CSV table of C-alpha atoms in Angstrom, one decimal:
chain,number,residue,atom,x,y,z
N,1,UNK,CA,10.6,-19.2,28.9
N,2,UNK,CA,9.7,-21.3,26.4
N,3,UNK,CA,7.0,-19.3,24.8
N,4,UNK,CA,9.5,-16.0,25.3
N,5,UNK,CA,11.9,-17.6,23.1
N,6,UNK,CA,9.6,-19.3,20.5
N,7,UNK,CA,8.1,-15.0,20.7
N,8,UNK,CA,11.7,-14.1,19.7
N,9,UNK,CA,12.6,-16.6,17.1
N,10,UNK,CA,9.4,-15.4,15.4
N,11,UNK,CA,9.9,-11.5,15.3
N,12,UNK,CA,13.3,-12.7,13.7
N,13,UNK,CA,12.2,-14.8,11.1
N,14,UNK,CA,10.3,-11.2,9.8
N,15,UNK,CA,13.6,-10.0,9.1
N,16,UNK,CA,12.8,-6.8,7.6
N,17,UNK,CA,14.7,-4.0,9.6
N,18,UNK,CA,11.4,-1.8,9.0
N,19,UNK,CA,8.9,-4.2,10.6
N,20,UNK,CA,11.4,-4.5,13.8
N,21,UNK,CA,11.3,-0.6,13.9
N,22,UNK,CA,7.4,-0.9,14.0
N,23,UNK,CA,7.4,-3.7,16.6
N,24,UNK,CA,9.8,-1.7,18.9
N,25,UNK,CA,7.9,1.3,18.2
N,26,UNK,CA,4.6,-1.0,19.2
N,27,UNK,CA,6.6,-2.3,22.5
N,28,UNK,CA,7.0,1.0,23.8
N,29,UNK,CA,3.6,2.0,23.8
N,30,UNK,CA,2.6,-0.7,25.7
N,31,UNK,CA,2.7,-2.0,29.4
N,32,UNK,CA,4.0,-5.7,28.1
N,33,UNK,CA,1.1,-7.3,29.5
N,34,UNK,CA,0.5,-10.9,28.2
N,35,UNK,CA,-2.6,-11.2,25.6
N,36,UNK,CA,-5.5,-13.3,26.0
N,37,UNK,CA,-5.8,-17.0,24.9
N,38,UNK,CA,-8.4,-15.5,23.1
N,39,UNK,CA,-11.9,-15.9,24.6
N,40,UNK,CA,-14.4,-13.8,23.0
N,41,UNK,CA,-15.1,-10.3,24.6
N,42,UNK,CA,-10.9,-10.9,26.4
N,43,UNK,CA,-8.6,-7.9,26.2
N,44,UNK,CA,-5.2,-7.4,25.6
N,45,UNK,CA,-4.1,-4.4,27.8
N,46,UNK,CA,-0.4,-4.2,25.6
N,47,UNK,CA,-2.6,-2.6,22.6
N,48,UNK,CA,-5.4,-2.3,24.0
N,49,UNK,CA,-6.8,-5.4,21.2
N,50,UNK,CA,-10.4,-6.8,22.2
N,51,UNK,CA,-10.6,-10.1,21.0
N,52,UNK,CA,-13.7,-11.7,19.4
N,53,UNK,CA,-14.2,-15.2,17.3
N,54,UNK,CA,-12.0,-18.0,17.2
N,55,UNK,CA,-10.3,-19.6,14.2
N,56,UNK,CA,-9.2,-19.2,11.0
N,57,UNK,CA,-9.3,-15.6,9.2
N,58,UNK,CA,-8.7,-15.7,5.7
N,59,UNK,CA,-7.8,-12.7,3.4
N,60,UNK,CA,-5.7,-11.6,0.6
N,61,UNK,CA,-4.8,-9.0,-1.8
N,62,UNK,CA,-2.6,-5.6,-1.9
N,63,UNK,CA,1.2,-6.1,-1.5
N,64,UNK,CA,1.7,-2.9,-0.9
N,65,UNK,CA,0.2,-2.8,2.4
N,66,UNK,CA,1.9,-6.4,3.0
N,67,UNK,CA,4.3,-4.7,5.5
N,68,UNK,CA,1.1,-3.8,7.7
N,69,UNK,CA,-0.4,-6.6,7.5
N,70,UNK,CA,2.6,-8.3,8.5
N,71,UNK,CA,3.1,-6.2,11.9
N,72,UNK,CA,-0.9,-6.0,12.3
N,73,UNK,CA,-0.8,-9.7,12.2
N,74,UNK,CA,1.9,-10.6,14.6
N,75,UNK,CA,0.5,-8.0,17.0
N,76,UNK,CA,-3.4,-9.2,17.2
N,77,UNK,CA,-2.4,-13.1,16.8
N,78,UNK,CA,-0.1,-12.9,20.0
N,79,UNK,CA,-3.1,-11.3,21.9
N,80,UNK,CA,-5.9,-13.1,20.3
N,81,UNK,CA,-4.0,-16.2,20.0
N,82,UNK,CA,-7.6,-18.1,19.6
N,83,UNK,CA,-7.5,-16.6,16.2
N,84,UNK,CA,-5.0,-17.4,12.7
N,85,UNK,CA,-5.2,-14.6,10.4
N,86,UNK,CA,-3.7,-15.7,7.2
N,87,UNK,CA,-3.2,-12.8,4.8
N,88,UNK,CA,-1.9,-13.4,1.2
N,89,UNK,CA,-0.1,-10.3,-0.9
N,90,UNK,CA,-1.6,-11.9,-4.2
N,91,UNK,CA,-2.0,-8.3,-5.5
N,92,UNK,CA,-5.4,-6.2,-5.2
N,93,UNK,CA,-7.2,-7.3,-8.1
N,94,UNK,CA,-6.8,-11.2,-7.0
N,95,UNK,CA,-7.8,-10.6,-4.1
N,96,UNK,CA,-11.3,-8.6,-4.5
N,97,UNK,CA,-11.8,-11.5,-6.9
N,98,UNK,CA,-11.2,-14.1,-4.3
N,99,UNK,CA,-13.2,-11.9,-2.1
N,100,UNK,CA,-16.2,-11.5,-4.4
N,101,UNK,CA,-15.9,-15.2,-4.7
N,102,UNK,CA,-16.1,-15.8,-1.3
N,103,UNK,CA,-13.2,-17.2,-0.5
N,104,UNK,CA,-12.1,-14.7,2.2
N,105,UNK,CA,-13.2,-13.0,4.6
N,106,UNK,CA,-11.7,-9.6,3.6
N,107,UNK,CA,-9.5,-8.2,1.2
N,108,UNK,CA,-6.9,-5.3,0.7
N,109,UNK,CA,-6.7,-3.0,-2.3
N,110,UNK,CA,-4.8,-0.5,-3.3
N,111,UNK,CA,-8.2,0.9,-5.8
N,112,UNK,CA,-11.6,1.3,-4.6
N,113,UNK,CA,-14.0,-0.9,-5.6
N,114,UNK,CA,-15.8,-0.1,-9.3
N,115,UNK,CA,-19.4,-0.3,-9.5
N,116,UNK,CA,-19.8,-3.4,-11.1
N,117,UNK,CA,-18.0,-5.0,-8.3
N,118,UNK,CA,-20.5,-3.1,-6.1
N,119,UNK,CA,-23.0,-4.9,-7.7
N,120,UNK,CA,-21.6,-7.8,-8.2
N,121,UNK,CA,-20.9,-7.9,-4.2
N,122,UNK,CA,-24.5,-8.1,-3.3
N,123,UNK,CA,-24.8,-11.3,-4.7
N,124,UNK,CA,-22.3,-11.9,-1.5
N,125,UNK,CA,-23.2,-9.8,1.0
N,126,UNK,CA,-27.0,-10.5,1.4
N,127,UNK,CA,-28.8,-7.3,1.9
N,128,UNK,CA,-25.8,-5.1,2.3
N,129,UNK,CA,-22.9,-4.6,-0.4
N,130,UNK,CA,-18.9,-4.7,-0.2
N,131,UNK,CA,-17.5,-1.4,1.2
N,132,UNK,CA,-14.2,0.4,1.5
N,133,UNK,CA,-12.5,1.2,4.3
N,134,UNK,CA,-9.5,3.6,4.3
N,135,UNK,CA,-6.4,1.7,6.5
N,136,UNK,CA,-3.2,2.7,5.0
N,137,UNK,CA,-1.7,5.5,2.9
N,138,UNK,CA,1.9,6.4,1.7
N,139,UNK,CA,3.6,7.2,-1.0
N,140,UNK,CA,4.2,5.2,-4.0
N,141,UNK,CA,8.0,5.4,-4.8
N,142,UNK,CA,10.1,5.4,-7.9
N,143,UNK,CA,13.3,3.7,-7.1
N,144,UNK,CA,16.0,3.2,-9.7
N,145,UNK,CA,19.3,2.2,-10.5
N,146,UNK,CA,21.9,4.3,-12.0
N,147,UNK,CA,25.2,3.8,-11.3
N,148,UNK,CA,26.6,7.1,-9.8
N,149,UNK,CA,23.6,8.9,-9.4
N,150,UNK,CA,21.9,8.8,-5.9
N,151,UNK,CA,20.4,12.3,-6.3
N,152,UNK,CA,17.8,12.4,-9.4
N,153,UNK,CA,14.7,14.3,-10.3
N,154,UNK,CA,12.1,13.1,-12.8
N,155,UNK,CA,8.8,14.9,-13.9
N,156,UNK,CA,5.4,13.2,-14.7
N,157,UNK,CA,5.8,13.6,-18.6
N,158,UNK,CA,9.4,12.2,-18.1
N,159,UNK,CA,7.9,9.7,-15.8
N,160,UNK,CA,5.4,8.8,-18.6
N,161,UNK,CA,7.6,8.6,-21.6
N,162,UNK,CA,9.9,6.4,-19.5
N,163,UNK,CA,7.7,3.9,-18.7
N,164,UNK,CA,6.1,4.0,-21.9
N,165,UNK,CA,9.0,3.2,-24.0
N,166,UNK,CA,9.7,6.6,-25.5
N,167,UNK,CA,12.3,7.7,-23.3
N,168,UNK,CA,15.1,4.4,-23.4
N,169,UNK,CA,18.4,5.9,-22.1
N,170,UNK,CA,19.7,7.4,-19.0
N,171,UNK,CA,21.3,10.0,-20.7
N,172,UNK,CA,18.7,11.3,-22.6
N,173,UNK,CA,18.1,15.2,-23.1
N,174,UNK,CA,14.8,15.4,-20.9
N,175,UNK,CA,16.6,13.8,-18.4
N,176,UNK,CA,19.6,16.1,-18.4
N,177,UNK,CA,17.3,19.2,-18.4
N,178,UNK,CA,16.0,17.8,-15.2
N,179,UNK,CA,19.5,16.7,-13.6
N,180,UNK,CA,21.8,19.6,-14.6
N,181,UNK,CA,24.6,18.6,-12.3
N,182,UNK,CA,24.0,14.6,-12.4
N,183,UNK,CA,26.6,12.5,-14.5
N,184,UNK,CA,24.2,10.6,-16.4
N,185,UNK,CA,25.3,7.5,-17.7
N,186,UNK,CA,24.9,6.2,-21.3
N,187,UNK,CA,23.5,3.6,-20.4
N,188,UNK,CA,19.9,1.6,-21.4
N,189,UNK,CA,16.6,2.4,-19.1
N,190,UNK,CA,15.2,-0.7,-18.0
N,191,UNK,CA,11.8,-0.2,-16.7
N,192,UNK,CA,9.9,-3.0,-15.0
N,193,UNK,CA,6.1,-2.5,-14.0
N,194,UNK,CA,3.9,-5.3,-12.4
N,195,UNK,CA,2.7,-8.6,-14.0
N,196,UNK,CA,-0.3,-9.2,-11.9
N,197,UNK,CA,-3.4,-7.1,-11.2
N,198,UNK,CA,-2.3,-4.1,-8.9
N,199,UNK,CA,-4.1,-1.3,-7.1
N,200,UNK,CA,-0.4,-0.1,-7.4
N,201,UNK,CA,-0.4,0.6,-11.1
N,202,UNK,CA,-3.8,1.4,-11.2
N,203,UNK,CA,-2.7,4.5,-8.7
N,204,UNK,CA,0.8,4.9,-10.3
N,205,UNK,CA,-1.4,5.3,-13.5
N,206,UNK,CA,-3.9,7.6,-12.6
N,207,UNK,CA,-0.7,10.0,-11.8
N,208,UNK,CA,0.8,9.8,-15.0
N,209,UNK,CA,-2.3,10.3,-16.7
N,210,UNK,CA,-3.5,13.4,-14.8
N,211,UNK,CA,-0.2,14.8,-14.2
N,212,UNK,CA,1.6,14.1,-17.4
N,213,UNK,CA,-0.1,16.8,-19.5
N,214,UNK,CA,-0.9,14.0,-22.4
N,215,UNK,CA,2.5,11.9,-22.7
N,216,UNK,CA,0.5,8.8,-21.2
N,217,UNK,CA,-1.9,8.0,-23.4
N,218,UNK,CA,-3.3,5.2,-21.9
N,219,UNK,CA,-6.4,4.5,-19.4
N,220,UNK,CA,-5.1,4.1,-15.8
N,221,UNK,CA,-5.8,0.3,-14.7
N,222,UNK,CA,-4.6,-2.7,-12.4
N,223,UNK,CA,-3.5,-4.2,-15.5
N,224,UNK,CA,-0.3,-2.5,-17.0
N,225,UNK,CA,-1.0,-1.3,-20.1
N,226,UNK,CA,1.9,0.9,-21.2
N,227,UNK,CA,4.5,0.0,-24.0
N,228,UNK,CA,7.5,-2.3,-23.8
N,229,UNK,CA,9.2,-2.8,-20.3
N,230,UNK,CA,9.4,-5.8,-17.8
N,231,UNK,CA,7.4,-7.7,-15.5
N,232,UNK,CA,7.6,-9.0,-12.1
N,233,UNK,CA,5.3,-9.9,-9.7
N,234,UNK,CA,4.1,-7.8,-6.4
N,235,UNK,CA,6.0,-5.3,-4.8
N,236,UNK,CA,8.4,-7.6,-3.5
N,237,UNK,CA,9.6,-8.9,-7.4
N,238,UNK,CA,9.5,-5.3,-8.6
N,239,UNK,CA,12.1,-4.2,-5.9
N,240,UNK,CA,14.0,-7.0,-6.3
N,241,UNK,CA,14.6,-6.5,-10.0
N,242,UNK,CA,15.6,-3.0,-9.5
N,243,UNK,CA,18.1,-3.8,-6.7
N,244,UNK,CA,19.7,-6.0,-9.0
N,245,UNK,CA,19.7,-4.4,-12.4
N,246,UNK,CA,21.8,-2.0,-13.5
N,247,UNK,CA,19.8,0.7,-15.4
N,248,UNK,CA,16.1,-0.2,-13.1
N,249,UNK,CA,13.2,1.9,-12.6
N,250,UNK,CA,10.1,0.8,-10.7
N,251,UNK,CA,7.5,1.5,-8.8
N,252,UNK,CA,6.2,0.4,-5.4
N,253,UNK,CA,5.2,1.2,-1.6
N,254,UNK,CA,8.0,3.3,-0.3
N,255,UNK,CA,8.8,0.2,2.7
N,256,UNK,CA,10.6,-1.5,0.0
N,257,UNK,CA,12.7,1.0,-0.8
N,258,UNK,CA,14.0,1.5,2.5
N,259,UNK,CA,14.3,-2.3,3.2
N,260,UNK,CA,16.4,-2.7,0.1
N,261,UNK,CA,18.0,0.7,0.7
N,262,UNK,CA,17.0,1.5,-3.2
N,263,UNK,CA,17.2,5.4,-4.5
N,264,UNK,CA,14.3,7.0,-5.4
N,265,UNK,CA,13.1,9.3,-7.3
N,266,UNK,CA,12.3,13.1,-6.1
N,267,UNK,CA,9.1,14.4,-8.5
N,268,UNK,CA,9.3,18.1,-9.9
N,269,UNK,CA,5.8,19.0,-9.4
N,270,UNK,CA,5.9,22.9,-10.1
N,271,UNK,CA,6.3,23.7,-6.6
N,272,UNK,CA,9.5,25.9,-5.6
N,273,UNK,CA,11.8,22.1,-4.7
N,274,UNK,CA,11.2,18.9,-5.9
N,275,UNK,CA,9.4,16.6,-3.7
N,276,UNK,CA,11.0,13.3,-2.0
N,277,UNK,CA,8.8,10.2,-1.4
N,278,UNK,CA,8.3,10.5,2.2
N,279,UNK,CA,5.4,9.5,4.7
N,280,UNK,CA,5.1,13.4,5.8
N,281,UNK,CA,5.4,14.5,2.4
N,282,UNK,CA,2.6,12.0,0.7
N,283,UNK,CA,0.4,12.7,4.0
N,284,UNK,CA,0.3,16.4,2.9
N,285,UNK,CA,-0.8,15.2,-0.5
N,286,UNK,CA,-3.5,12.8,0.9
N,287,UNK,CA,-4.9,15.6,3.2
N,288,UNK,CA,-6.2,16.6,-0.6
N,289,UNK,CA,-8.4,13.6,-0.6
N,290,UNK,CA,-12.1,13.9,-1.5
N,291,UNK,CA,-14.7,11.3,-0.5
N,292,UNK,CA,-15.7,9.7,-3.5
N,293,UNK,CA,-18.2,6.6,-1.6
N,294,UNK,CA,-21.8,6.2,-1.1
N,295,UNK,CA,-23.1,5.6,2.1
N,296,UNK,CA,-21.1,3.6,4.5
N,297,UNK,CA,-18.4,3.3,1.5
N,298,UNK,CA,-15.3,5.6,2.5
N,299,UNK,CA,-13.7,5.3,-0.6
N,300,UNK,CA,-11.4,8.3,-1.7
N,301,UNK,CA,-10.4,10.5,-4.3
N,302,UNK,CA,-6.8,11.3,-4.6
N,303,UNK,CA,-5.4,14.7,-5.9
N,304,UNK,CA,-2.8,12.8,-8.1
N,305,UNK,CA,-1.8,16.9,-9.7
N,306,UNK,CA,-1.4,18.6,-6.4
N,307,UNK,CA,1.7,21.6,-6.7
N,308,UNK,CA,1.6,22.3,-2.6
N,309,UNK,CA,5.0,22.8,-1.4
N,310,UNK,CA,6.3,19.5,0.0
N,311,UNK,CA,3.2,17.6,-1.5
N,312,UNK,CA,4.2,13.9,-2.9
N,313,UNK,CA,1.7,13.7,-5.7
N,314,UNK,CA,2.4,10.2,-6.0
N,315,UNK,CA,0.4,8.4,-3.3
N,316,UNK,CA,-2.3,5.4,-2.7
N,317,UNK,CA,-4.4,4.6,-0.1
N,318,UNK,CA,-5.1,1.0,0.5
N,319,UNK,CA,-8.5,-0.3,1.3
N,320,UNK,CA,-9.9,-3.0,3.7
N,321,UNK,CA,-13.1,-4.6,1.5
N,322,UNK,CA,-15.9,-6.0,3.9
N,323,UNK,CA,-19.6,-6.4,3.5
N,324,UNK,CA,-21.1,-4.1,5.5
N,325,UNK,CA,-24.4,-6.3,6.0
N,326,UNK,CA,-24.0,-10.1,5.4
N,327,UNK,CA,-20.8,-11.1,6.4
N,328,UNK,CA,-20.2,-14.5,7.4
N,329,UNK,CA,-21.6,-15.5,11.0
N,330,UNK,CA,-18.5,-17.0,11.4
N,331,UNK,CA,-15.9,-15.1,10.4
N,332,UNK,CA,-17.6,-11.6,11.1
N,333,UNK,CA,-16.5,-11.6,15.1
N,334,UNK,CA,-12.6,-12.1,14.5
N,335,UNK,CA,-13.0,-9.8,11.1
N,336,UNK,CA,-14.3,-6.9,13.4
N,337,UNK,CA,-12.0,-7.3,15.9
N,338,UNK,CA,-9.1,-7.5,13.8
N,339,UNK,CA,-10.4,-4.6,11.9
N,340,UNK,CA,-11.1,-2.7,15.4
N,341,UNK,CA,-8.0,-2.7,16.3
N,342,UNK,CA,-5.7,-1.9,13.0
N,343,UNK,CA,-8.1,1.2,12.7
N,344,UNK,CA,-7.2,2.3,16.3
N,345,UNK,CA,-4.7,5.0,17.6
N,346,UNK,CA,-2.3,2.0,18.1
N,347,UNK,CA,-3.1,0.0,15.0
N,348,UNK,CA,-2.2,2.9,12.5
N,349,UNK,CA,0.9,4.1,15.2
N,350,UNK,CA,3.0,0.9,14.2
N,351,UNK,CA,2.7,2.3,10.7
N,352,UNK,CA,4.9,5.6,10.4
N,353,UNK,CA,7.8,3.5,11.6
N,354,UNK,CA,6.9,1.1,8.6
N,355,UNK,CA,6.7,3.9,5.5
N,356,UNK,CA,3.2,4.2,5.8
N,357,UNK,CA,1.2,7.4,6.3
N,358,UNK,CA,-1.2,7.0,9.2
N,359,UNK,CA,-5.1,7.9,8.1
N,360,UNK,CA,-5.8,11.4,9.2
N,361,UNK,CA,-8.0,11.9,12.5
N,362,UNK,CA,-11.1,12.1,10.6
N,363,UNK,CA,-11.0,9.4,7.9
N,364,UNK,CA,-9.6,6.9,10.9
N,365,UNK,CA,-12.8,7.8,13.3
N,366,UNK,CA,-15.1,7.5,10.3
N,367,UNK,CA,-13.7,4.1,9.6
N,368,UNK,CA,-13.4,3.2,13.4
N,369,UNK,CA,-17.5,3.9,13.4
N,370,UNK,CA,-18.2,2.1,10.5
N,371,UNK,CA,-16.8,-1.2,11.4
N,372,UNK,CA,-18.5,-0.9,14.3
N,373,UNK,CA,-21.6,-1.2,12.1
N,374,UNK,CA,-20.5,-4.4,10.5
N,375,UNK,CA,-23.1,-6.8,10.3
């Protein structure tokens, strides 16, 4: 009874009304049968989570998959409860640094890895290099604040000049031309991007460039790099600001939205309707994906331009970052097994519930089989 209630007081103290969703949705799956203390080579039958390595699992980065992380965490550590897995959302670029460092034992990114940090990992991973591995996808939202107006349609070039200072009230004509029957206030834009390295701008920024037709005229990067606005840090801070200002736009992983109950944006893409951020609606988009990795390296290419019906053009998807030969001897058991299992059928089912888009059948087996390779 003891442990029960301890259980409960936990999945409280997550708080978020999403992650219960996911944990319910988890529960329901399953055939509630206890976890292992952990052993290596135990099972857990309630998601099917085979548990290897003992200890401490360190790792760190994207905060827009923090919400995964979160349920994926609670879920393996009550079945492998020989193994802490301490993930921090310090943002994707600080955490392939502190990965590349060797600090961790994985990290999460919202951008594949460039090739200088390719190179740079084989200094780490002796005789292999650091890889990408698809886990989560979504839509990026736009969420705002406008007093009034819970219905609004933006375009890329609108999108652009908004965030780049050029567009600085909500009543401006390009605005209107897109929201006909909206009562736009007069009222100042307040646009706040991310203060700390993000896979999130660096995807948010690859959309405006390709889709604006030239209104963003700078180079897509974790760093923001556009004109004027305000910072916060991680999804979490750029949410919050919005909810609280009057006059917000920002961008982050749709979760937040829902969790704060924040508007957001629909995009006018050129298809027949403009296009809400919704799981279904970014999965159509990252259907579009290409491969873009070498080798073992699953890394993707997003169509960030796509004009299919229903397709959310503004999408990421978040990477797990291992070596794929020289991983740690002692962290590489528990960092399988933990990467086993968010790759599996169950693993990405907790994630619909969340605002996540589940990896499609064929990028989830590839990654399932790579991991396996780990080494």
């Amino acid at each position: 009874m003891k442990l029960q209630r301890k259980n409960r007081v936990r999945a409280l103290a997550v708080g978020a009304l999403a992650v219960s969703g996911a944990l319910a949705l988890t529960a329901c799956g399953s055939d509630n049968t206890s976890g292992s203390s952990g052993g290596s080579g135990s099972s857990a039958k309630a998601a099917n989570i085979k548990c290897d390595g003992k200890g401490k699992l360190l790792a760190s980065g994207s905060s827009a998959q923090k919400n995964a992380m979160d349920v994926w965490v609670q879920n393996y550590s009550g079945a492998c409860q020989g193994t802490e897995i301490n993930y921090q959302p310090t943002g994707s670029g600080a955490g392939v640094t502190t990965f590349l460092q060797g600090q961790t034992a994985f990290a999460g990114s919202d951008s594949a890895l460039k090739p200088e940090e390719i190179t740079k990992s084989k200094t780490l991973c002796k005789g292999g290099q650091a890889i990408d591995l698809p886990m989560v996808g979504g839509p990026i939202a736009v969420g705002y604040n406008v007093p009034g107006v819970d219905n609004l349609v933006l375009d890329a070039p609108t999108l652009a000049k908004i965030f780049d200072s050029q567009i600085t009230n909500w009543n401006d004509p390009a605005i209107k031309k897109l929201n006909p029957g909206a009562k736009l206030p007069d009222l100042k834009i307040q646009a706040f991007h991310r203060s700390d390295d993000s896979g999130t701008t660096d995807n948010f920024t690859k959309y405006l460039k390709a889709a604006s037709g030239g209104a963003w005229k700078h180079e897509p990067a974790k760093k923001w790099e556009g004109t004027g606005g305000q910072a916060a840090s991680g999804s979490a801070g750029v949410s919050s600001q919005v909810k609280q200002t009057s006059g917000a736009i920002s961008y982050f992983e749709l979760s937040y939205a829902t969790a704060s109950k924040i508007p957001t944006v629909k995009i006018n893409t050129g298809a027949k309707a403009p296009v809400e951020a919704t799981v279904d609606n970014a999965s159509k988009a990252i259907a579009e994906a290409k491969p873009a990795g070498q080798g073992n390296d699953l890394a993707l290419k997003l169509n960030y331009t796509t004009k299919a019906e229903g397709a959310y053009p503004i999408t990421l998807v978040t990477y797990e970052i291992a070596c794929d030969k020289g991983n740690k001897a002692e962290t590489l058991p528990a960092t399988k097994s933990f990467l086993t299992y968010v790759s599996s059928t169950d693993g990405q089912a907790a994630l619909k519930a969340l605002g996540y888009a589940p990896l499609p059948t064929e990028i989830a087996d590839k990654v399932r089989k790579t991991v396996a390779t780990l080494s």
